[in-house]
Amino acid sequence: MPEPRSAPGDAHATRRDAVGAVLRIRLDEEEFAVASGNTLLLGRDASAYRTGKLLERYDNVSRRHATVGVEADGTAWVRDEHSTNGTFVNAAPLRPGVRAPLRDGDTLRLAADCTLDVVVEGRADRDVRGGR
């Protein structure tokens, strides 16, 4: 009989034991979910078919502004796609093309006035070293 896997939060858990994480991005009453191993393009472009209609009212948001994603191990991230007016996590500007971590409760801002709330669910925050 196989040995049972460690539960999330268990001191002996590894990242392989992490429950599939879900990143939720909220703007007003709209919410977009991104499951482990997936990405979501944020922008006004038609190729951002899930968010384009919602973000079209923000004329300072680029057509292909930023991408958010969740790795298989549950690590959530955001990458600015060389936007004109920048991407910010908790008011800190991101360098274009570089991934930055997202954590539950973070605020993601596109340009000057498009603020999104970040919720990360189901991620084991500890690995075998006890760190983040």
mmCIF file of C-alpha atoms in Angstrom:
data_model
loop_
_atom_site.group_PDB
_atom_site.id
_atom_site.type_symbol
_atom_site.label_atom_id
_atom_site.label_comp_id
_atom_site.label_asym_id
_atom_site.label_seq_id
_atom_site.Cartn_x
_atom_site.Cartn_y
_atom_site.Cartn_z
ATOM 1 C CA MET A 1 0.000 0.000 0.000
ATOM 2 C CA PRO A 2 1.464 3.423 -0.926
ATOM 3 C CA GLU A 3 2.432 5.824 1.827
ATOM 4 C CA PRO A 4 -0.056 8.712 2.234
ATOM 5 C CA ARG A 5 0.988 12.101 0.923
ATOM 6 C CA SER A 6 1.640 14.959 3.321
ATOM 7 C CA ALA A 7 -1.116 17.499 3.807
ATOM 8 C CA PRO A 8 -0.546 21.150 2.858
ATOM 9 C CA GLY A 9 0.999 23.004 5.757
ATOM 10 C CA ASP A 10 2.528 19.807 7.161
ATOM 11 C CA ALA A 11 6.111 20.363 8.350
ATOM 12 C CA HIS A 12 7.276 17.510 6.123
ATOM 13 C CA ALA A 13 5.378 18.575 3.021
ATOM 14 C CA THR A 14 7.230 19.307 -0.193
ATOM 15 C CA ARG A 15 6.192 21.537 -3.062
ATOM 16 C CA ARG A 16 5.142 18.419 -4.972
ATOM 17 C CA ASP A 17 2.514 17.923 -2.262
ATOM 18 C CA ALA A 18 0.978 21.365 -2.792
ATOM 19 C CA VAL A 19 -2.714 21.362 -3.557
ATOM 20 C CA GLY A 20 -3.467 22.808 -6.987
ATOM 21 C CA ALA A 21 -3.383 26.556 -6.482
ATOM 22 C CA VAL A 22 -5.812 29.030 -7.974
ATOM 23 C CA LEU A 23 -5.009 32.686 -8.557
ATOM 24 C CA ARG A 24 -8.043 34.960 -8.559
ATOM 25 C CA ILE A 25 -7.809 38.475 -9.979
ATOM 26 C CA ARG A 26 -10.722 40.738 -9.033
ATOM 27 C CA LEU A 27 -11.780 44.044 -10.566
ATOM 28 C CA ASP A 28 -15.024 45.556 -9.326
ATOM 29 C CA GLU A 29 -17.569 42.715 -9.487
ATOM 30 C CA GLU A 30 -15.620 40.689 -12.065
ATOM 31 C CA GLU A 31 -13.274 37.847 -11.173
ATOM 32 C CA PHE A 32 -10.850 35.877 -13.306
ATOM 33 C CA ALA A 33 -9.440 32.563 -12.082
ATOM 34 C CA VAL A 34 -6.113 31.081 -13.179
ATOM 35 C CA ALA A 35 -5.397 27.460 -12.218
ATOM 36 C CA SER A 36 -1.967 25.895 -11.655
ATOM 37 C CA GLY A 37 0.013 25.620 -14.868
ATOM 38 C CA ASN A 38 -1.968 28.352 -16.663
ATOM 39 C CA THR A 39 -1.619 32.030 -17.545
ATOM 40 C CA LEU A 40 -3.959 34.949 -18.210
ATOM 41 C CA LEU A 41 -3.181 37.958 -20.406
ATOM 42 C CA LEU A 42 -4.380 41.274 -18.976
ATOM 43 C CA GLY A 43 -5.009 44.028 -21.495
ATOM 44 C CA ARG A 44 -7.384 45.708 -23.914
ATOM 45 C CA ASP A 45 -6.379 43.661 -26.977
ATOM 46 C CA ALA A 46 -8.783 41.203 -28.571
ATOM 47 C CA SER A 47 -6.211 38.447 -27.884
ATOM 48 C CA ALA A 48 -6.876 39.101 -24.192
ATOM 49 C CA TYR A 49 -10.357 37.755 -24.856
ATOM 50 C CA ARG A 50 -11.128 37.055 -21.189
ATOM 51 C CA THR A 51 -10.146 40.508 -19.866
ATOM 52 C CA GLY A 52 -10.204 42.777 -22.922
ATOM 53 C CA LYS A 53 -13.852 43.776 -22.661
ATOM 54 C CA LEU A 54 -13.529 44.612 -18.957
ATOM 55 C CA LEU A 55 -10.298 46.590 -19.355
ATOM 56 C CA GLU A 56 -11.245 48.492 -22.528
ATOM 57 C CA ARG A 57 -12.555 51.404 -20.451
ATOM 58 C CA TYR A 58 -9.017 52.042 -19.146
ATOM 59 C CA ASP A 59 -7.406 53.849 -22.065
ATOM 60 C CA ASN A 60 -4.041 53.942 -20.258
ATOM 61 C CA VAL A 61 -3.892 50.125 -20.022
ATOM 62 C CA SER A 62 -1.899 48.664 -22.906
ATOM 63 C CA ARG A 63 -3.447 46.207 -25.335
ATOM 64 C CA ARG A 64 -1.098 43.497 -23.999
ATOM 65 C CA HIS A 65 -0.299 44.966 -20.598
ATOM 66 C CA ALA A 66 0.678 42.110 -18.267
ATOM 67 C CA THR A 67 0.460 38.355 -17.841
ATOM 68 C CA VAL A 68 -0.381 36.541 -14.604
ATOM 69 C CA GLY A 69 0.171 32.849 -14.016
ATOM 70 C CA VAL A 70 0.493 30.018 -11.561
ATOM 71 C CA GLU A 71 3.299 27.464 -11.686
ATOM 72 C CA ALA A 72 2.577 23.775 -11.115
ATOM 73 C CA ASP A 73 4.035 24.133 -7.602
ATOM 74 C CA GLY A 74 1.479 26.831 -6.739
ATOM 75 C CA THR A 75 3.723 29.880 -7.139
ATOM 76 C CA ALA A 76 1.685 32.804 -8.504
ATOM 77 C CA TRP A 77 3.394 35.533 -10.549
ATOM 78 C CA VAL A 78 2.912 38.579 -12.751
ATOM 79 C CA ARG A 79 5.026 39.839 -15.671
ATOM 80 C CA ASP A 80 4.743 43.284 -17.253
ATOM 81 C CA GLU A 81 4.567 42.844 -21.042
ATOM 82 C CA HIS A 82 6.519 46.039 -21.798
ATOM 83 C CA SER A 83 3.417 48.138 -21.181
ATOM 84 C CA THR A 84 3.426 51.873 -21.819
ATOM 85 C CA ASN A 85 2.279 52.923 -18.337
ATOM 86 C CA GLY A 86 3.679 50.182 -16.107
ATOM 87 C CA THR A 87 2.540 47.409 -13.782
ATOM 88 C CA PHE A 88 2.757 47.653 -9.997
ATOM 89 C CA VAL A 89 2.482 45.157 -7.123
ATOM 90 C CA ASN A 90 1.625 46.863 -3.830
ATOM 91 C CA ALA A 91 2.693 50.201 -5.410
ATOM 92 C CA ALA A 92 6.161 48.845 -6.362
ATOM 93 C CA PRO A 93 6.864 49.149 -10.104
ATOM 94 C CA LEU A 94 7.818 46.000 -12.022
ATOM 95 C CA ARG A 95 10.597 45.806 -14.560
ATOM 96 C CA PRO A 96 9.244 44.951 -18.015
ATOM 97 C CA GLY A 97 9.582 41.284 -18.961
ATOM 98 C CA VAL A 98 10.559 40.120 -15.462
ATOM 99 C CA ARG A 99 8.301 37.901 -13.344
ATOM 100 C CA ALA A 100 7.408 39.091 -9.861
ATOM 101 C CA PRO A 101 5.719 36.931 -7.205
ATOM 102 C CA LEU A 102 2.081 37.453 -6.269
ATOM 103 C CA ARG A 103 0.797 36.606 -2.814
ATOM 104 C CA ASP A 104 -2.658 36.423 -1.324
ATOM 105 C CA GLY A 105 -3.824 39.956 -0.470
ATOM 106 C CA ASP A 106 -1.536 41.773 -2.900
ATOM 107 C CA THR A 107 -2.796 44.686 -4.960
ATOM 108 C CA LEU A 108 -1.991 44.629 -8.667
ATOM 109 C CA ARG A 109 -2.192 47.933 -10.524
ATOM 110 C CA LEU A 110 -2.097 48.393 -14.276
ATOM 111 C CA ALA A 111 -1.119 51.934 -15.306
ATOM 112 C CA ALA A 112 -2.382 54.729 -13.047
ATOM 113 C CA ASP A 113 -5.908 53.721 -12.175
ATOM 114 C CA CYS A 114 -6.749 50.073 -12.875
ATOM 115 C CA THR A 115 -6.460 48.338 -9.505
ATOM 116 C CA LEU A 116 -7.032 44.597 -9.133
ATOM 117 C CA ASP A 117 -7.178 42.508 -5.969
ATOM 118 C CA VAL A 118 -5.143 39.295 -5.774
ATOM 119 C CA VAL A 119 -6.327 36.126 -4.040
ATOM 120 C CA VAL A 120 -4.142 33.002 -4.025
ATOM 121 C CA GLU A 121 -5.898 29.862 -2.802
ATOM 122 C CA GLY A 122 -4.658 26.359 -2.153
ATOM 123 C CA ARG A 123 -0.902 26.972 -2.105
ATOM 124 C CA ALA A 124 1.362 25.270 0.402
ATOM 125 C CA ASP A 125 3.481 28.131 1.745
ATOM 126 C CA ARG A 126 6.162 25.973 3.309
ATOM 127 C CA ASP A 127 8.588 23.531 1.794
ATOM 128 C CA VAL A 128 10.840 21.018 3.544
ATOM 129 C CA ARG A 129 13.276 23.770 4.565
ATOM 130 C CA GLY A 130 10.463 25.580 6.388
ATOM 131 C CA GLY A 131 10.873 28.714 4.276
ATOM 132 C CA ARG A 132 8.749 30.472 1.714
#
